Each structure stands twice: as structure tokens, then as C-alpha cells.
PDB file of C-alpha atoms in Angstrom:
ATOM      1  CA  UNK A  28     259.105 239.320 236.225  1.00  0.00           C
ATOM      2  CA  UNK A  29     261.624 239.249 238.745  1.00  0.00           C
ATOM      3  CA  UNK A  30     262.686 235.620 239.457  1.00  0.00           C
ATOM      4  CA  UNK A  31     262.630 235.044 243.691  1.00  0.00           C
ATOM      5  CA  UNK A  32     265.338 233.354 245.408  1.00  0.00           C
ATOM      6  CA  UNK A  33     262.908 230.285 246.366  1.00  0.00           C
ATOM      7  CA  UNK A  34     261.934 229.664 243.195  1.00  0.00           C
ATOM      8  CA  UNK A  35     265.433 229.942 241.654  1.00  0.00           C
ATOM      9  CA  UNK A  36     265.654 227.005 244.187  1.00  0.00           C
ATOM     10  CA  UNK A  37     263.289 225.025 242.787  1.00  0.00           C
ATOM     11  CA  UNK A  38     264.582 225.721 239.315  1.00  0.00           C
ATOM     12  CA  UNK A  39     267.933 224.826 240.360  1.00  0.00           C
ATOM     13  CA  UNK A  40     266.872 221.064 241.889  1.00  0.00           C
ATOM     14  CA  UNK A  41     265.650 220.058 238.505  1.00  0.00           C
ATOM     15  CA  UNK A  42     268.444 221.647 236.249  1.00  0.00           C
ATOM     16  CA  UNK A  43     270.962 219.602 238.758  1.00  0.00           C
ATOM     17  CA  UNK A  44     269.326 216.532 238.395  1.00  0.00           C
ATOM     18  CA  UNK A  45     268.998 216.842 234.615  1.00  0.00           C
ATOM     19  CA  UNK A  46     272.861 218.010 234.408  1.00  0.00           C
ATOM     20  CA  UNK A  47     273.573 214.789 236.618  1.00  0.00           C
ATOM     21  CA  UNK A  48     271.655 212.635 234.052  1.00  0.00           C
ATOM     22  CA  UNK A  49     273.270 214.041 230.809  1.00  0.00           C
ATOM     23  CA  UNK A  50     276.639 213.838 232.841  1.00  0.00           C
ATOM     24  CA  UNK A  51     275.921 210.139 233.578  1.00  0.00           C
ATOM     25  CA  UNK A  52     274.966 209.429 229.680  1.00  0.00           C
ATOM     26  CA  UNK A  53     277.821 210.870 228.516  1.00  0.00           C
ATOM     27  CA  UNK A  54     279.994 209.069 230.452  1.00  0.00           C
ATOM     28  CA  UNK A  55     279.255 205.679 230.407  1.00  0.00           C
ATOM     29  CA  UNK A  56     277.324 205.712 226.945  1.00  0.00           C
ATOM     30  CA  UNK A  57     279.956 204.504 223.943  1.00  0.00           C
ATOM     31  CA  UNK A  58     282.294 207.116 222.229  1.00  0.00           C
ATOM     32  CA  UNK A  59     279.945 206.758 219.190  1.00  0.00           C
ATOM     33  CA  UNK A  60     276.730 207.664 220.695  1.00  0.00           C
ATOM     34  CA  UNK A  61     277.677 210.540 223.086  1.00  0.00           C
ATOM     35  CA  UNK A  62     276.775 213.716 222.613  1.00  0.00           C
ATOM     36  CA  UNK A  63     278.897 216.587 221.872  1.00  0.00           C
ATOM     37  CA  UNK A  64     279.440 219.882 220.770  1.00  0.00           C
ATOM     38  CA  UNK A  65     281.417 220.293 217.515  1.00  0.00           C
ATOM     39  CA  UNK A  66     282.572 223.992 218.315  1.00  0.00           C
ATOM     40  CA  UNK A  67     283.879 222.639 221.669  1.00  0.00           C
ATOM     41  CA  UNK A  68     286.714 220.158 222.846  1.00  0.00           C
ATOM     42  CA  UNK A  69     286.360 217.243 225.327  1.00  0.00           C
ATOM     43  CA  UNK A  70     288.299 218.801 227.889  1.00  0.00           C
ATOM     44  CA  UNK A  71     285.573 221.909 227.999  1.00  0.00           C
ATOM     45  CA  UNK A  72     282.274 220.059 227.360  1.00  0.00           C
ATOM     46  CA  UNK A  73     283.984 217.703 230.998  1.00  0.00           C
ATOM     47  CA  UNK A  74     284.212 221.111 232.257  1.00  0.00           C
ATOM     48  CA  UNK A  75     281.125 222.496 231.897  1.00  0.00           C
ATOM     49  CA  UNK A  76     279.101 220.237 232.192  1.00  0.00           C
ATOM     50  CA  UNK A  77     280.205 219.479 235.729  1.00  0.00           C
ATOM     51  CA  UNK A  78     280.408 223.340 236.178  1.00  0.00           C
ATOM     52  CA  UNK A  79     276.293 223.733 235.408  1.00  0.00           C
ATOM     53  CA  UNK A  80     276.144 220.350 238.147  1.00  0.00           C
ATOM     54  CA  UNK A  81     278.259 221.985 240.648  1.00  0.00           C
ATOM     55  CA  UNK A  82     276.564 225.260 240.095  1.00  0.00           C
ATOM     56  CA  UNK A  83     272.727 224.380 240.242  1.00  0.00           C
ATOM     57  CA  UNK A  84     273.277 221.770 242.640  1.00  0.00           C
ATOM     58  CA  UNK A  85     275.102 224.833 245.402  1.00  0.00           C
ATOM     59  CA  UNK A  86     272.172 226.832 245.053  1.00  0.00           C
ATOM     60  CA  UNK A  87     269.709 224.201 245.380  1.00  0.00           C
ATOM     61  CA  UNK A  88     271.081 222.639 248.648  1.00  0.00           C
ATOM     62  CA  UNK A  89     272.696 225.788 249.663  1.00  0.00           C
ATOM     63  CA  UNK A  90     272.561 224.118 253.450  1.00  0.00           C
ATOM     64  CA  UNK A  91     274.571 221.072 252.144  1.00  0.00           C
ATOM     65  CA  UNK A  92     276.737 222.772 249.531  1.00  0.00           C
ATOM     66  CA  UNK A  93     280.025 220.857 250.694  1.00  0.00           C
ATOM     67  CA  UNK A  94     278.433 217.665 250.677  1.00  0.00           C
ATOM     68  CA  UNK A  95     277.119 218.218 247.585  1.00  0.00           C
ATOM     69  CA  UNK A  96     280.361 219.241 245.936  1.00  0.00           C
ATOM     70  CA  UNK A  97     282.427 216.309 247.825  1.00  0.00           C
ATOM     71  CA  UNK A  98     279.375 213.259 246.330  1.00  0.00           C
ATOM     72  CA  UNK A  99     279.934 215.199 242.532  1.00  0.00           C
ATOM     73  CA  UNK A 100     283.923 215.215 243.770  1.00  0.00           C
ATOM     74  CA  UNK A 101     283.567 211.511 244.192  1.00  0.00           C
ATOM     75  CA  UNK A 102     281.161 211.266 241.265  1.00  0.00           C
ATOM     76  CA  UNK A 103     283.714 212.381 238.765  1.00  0.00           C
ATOM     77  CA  UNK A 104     286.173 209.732 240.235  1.00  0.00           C
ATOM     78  CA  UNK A 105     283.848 206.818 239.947  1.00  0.00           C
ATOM     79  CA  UNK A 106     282.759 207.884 236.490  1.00  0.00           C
ATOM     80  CA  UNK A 107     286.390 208.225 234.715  1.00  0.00           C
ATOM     81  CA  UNK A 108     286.756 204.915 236.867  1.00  0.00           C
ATOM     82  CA  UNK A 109     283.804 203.173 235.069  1.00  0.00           C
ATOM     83  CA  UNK A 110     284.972 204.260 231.946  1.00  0.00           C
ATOM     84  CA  UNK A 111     287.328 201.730 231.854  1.00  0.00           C
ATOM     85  CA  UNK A 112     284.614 198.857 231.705  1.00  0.00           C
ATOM     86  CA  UNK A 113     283.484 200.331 228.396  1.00  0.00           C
ATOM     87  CA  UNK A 114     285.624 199.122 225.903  1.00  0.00           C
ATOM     88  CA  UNK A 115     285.329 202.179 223.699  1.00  0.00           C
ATOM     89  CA  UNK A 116     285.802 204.633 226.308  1.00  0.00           C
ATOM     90  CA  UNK A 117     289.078 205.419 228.910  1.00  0.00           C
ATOM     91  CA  UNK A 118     288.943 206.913 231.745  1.00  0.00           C
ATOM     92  CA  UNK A 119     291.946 209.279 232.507  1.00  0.00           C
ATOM     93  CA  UNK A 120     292.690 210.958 235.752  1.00  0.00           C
ATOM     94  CA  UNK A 121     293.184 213.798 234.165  1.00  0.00           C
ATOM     95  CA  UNK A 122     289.390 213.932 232.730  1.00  0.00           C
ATOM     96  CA  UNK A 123     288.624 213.379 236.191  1.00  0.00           C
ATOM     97  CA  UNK A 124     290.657 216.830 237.218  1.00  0.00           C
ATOM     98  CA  UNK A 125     289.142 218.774 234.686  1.00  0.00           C
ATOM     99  CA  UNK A 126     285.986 217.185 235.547  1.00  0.00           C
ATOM    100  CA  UNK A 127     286.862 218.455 239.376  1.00  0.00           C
ATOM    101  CA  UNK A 128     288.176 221.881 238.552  1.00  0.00           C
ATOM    102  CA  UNK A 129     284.438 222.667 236.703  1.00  0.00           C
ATOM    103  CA  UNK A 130     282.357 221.573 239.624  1.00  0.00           C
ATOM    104  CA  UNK A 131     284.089 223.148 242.225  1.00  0.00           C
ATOM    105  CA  UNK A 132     284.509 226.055 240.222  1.00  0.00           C
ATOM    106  CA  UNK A 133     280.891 226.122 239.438  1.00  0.00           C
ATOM    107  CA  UNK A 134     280.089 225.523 243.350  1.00  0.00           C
ATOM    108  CA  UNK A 135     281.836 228.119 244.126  1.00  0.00           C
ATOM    109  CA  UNK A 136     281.150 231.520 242.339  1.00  0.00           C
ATOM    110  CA  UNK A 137     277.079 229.543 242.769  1.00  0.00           C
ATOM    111  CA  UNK A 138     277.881 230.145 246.723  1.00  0.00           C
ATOM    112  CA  UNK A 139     279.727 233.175 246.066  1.00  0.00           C
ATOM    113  CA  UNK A 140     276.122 234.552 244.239  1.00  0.00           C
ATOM    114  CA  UNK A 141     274.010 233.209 246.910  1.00  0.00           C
ATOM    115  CA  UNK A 142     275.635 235.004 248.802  1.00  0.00           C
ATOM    116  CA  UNK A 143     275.183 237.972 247.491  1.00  0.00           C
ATOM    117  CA  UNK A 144     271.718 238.037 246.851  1.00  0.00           C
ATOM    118  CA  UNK A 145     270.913 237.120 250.302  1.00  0.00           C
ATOM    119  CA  UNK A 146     273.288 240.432 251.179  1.00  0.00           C
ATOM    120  CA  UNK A 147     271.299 242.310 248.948  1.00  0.00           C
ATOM    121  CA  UNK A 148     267.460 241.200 250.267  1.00  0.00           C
ATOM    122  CA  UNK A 149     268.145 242.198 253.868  1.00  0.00           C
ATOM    123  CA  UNK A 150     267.059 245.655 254.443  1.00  0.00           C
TER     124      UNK A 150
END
């Protein structure tokens, strides 16, 4: 079964929104109780997990894929800046680069396959 761009769409609004939620849990939960992956540092779970955001996010707004990267942009600020009210946590600016580098990163080769596919469905 052959997935179609629309519902890819669909698919994509929900795995945004979920990647937005796990981003916001990790980042403002304590050190003790966030998640991570053992096989993994911090500086490439920050990475992709704003990668998958940036990602799903440009190919489920593909008509607002700028705005969308600038508000996770700005996200990724305001987080590392919030990490400083948790007194377990720090938030470093540059977390918040690596943070930036996955999303637009992610947005990016997203558009870049959008793109593409739309190249590919016109006859």
C-alpha cells in the first residue's frame, strides 16, 4: 500500500505535535526524570529530536514551512532559556544551536522531499 501525499499530511500533523510534546518534556522536566537514549549523547538526542519536529512539521504545513521553522527557531531559544528556572537543568546557547541546526536541517531536506514528490506526481 502506497502511502498518498495527503495522508502523509495527516500523519505528519500528529507526529509534529507528539515530537513537540516529548521535546517540551524533555526540556523542562528535571535531569533525573528525562528520557534518554543510552547509545546516544545529549548533543544528538537535542538534534534529533528537533530534526523529526522540523521535519514532520515542513511537510505538514508545507504552505507555512518558514513560519513553522522560525516559531520551533524561537522555540528552541525559549526552551534552553527556561531551563534556567529548573534548578537541575542549564540552559546553554550552545544546546540551543544544536537544537537549531536539527530543525532546520530537518525542515529542509522535509521541503527538499516535498518537493520532489510533487515533481514526480505531475504527469
Amino acid at each position: 500500500m502506497i502511502l498518498s501525499l495527503e495522508k502523509l499530511r495527516r500523519l505528519a500533523v500528529f507526529a509534529g505535535w507528539a515530537a513537540l510534546l516529548a521535546i517540551l518534556f524533555s526540556t523542562l522536566s528535571p535531569l533525573a526524570v528525562r528520557p534518554h537514549i543510552p547509545m546516544l549523547g545529549a548533543d544528538i538526542e537535542r538534534f534529533l529530536a528537533f530534526f523529526a519536529a522540523g521535519a514532520t512539521f515542513a511537510i505538514a504545513y508545507p504552505r507555512h514551512r518558514w513560519l513553522v521553522l522560525a516559531g520551533i527557531v524561537a522555540l528552541a531559544i525559549s526552551l534552553e532559556w527556561l531551563q534556567t528556572l529548573e534548578t537541575t537543568r542549564h540552559g546553554m546557547p550552545r544546546d540551543a544551536m544544536v537544537k537549531i541546526a536539527g530543525a532546520t536541517l530537518g525542515s529542509i531536506l522535509s521541503a527538499t522531499f516535498d518537493t520532489m514528490a510533487q515533481r514526480l506526481r505531475k504527469p
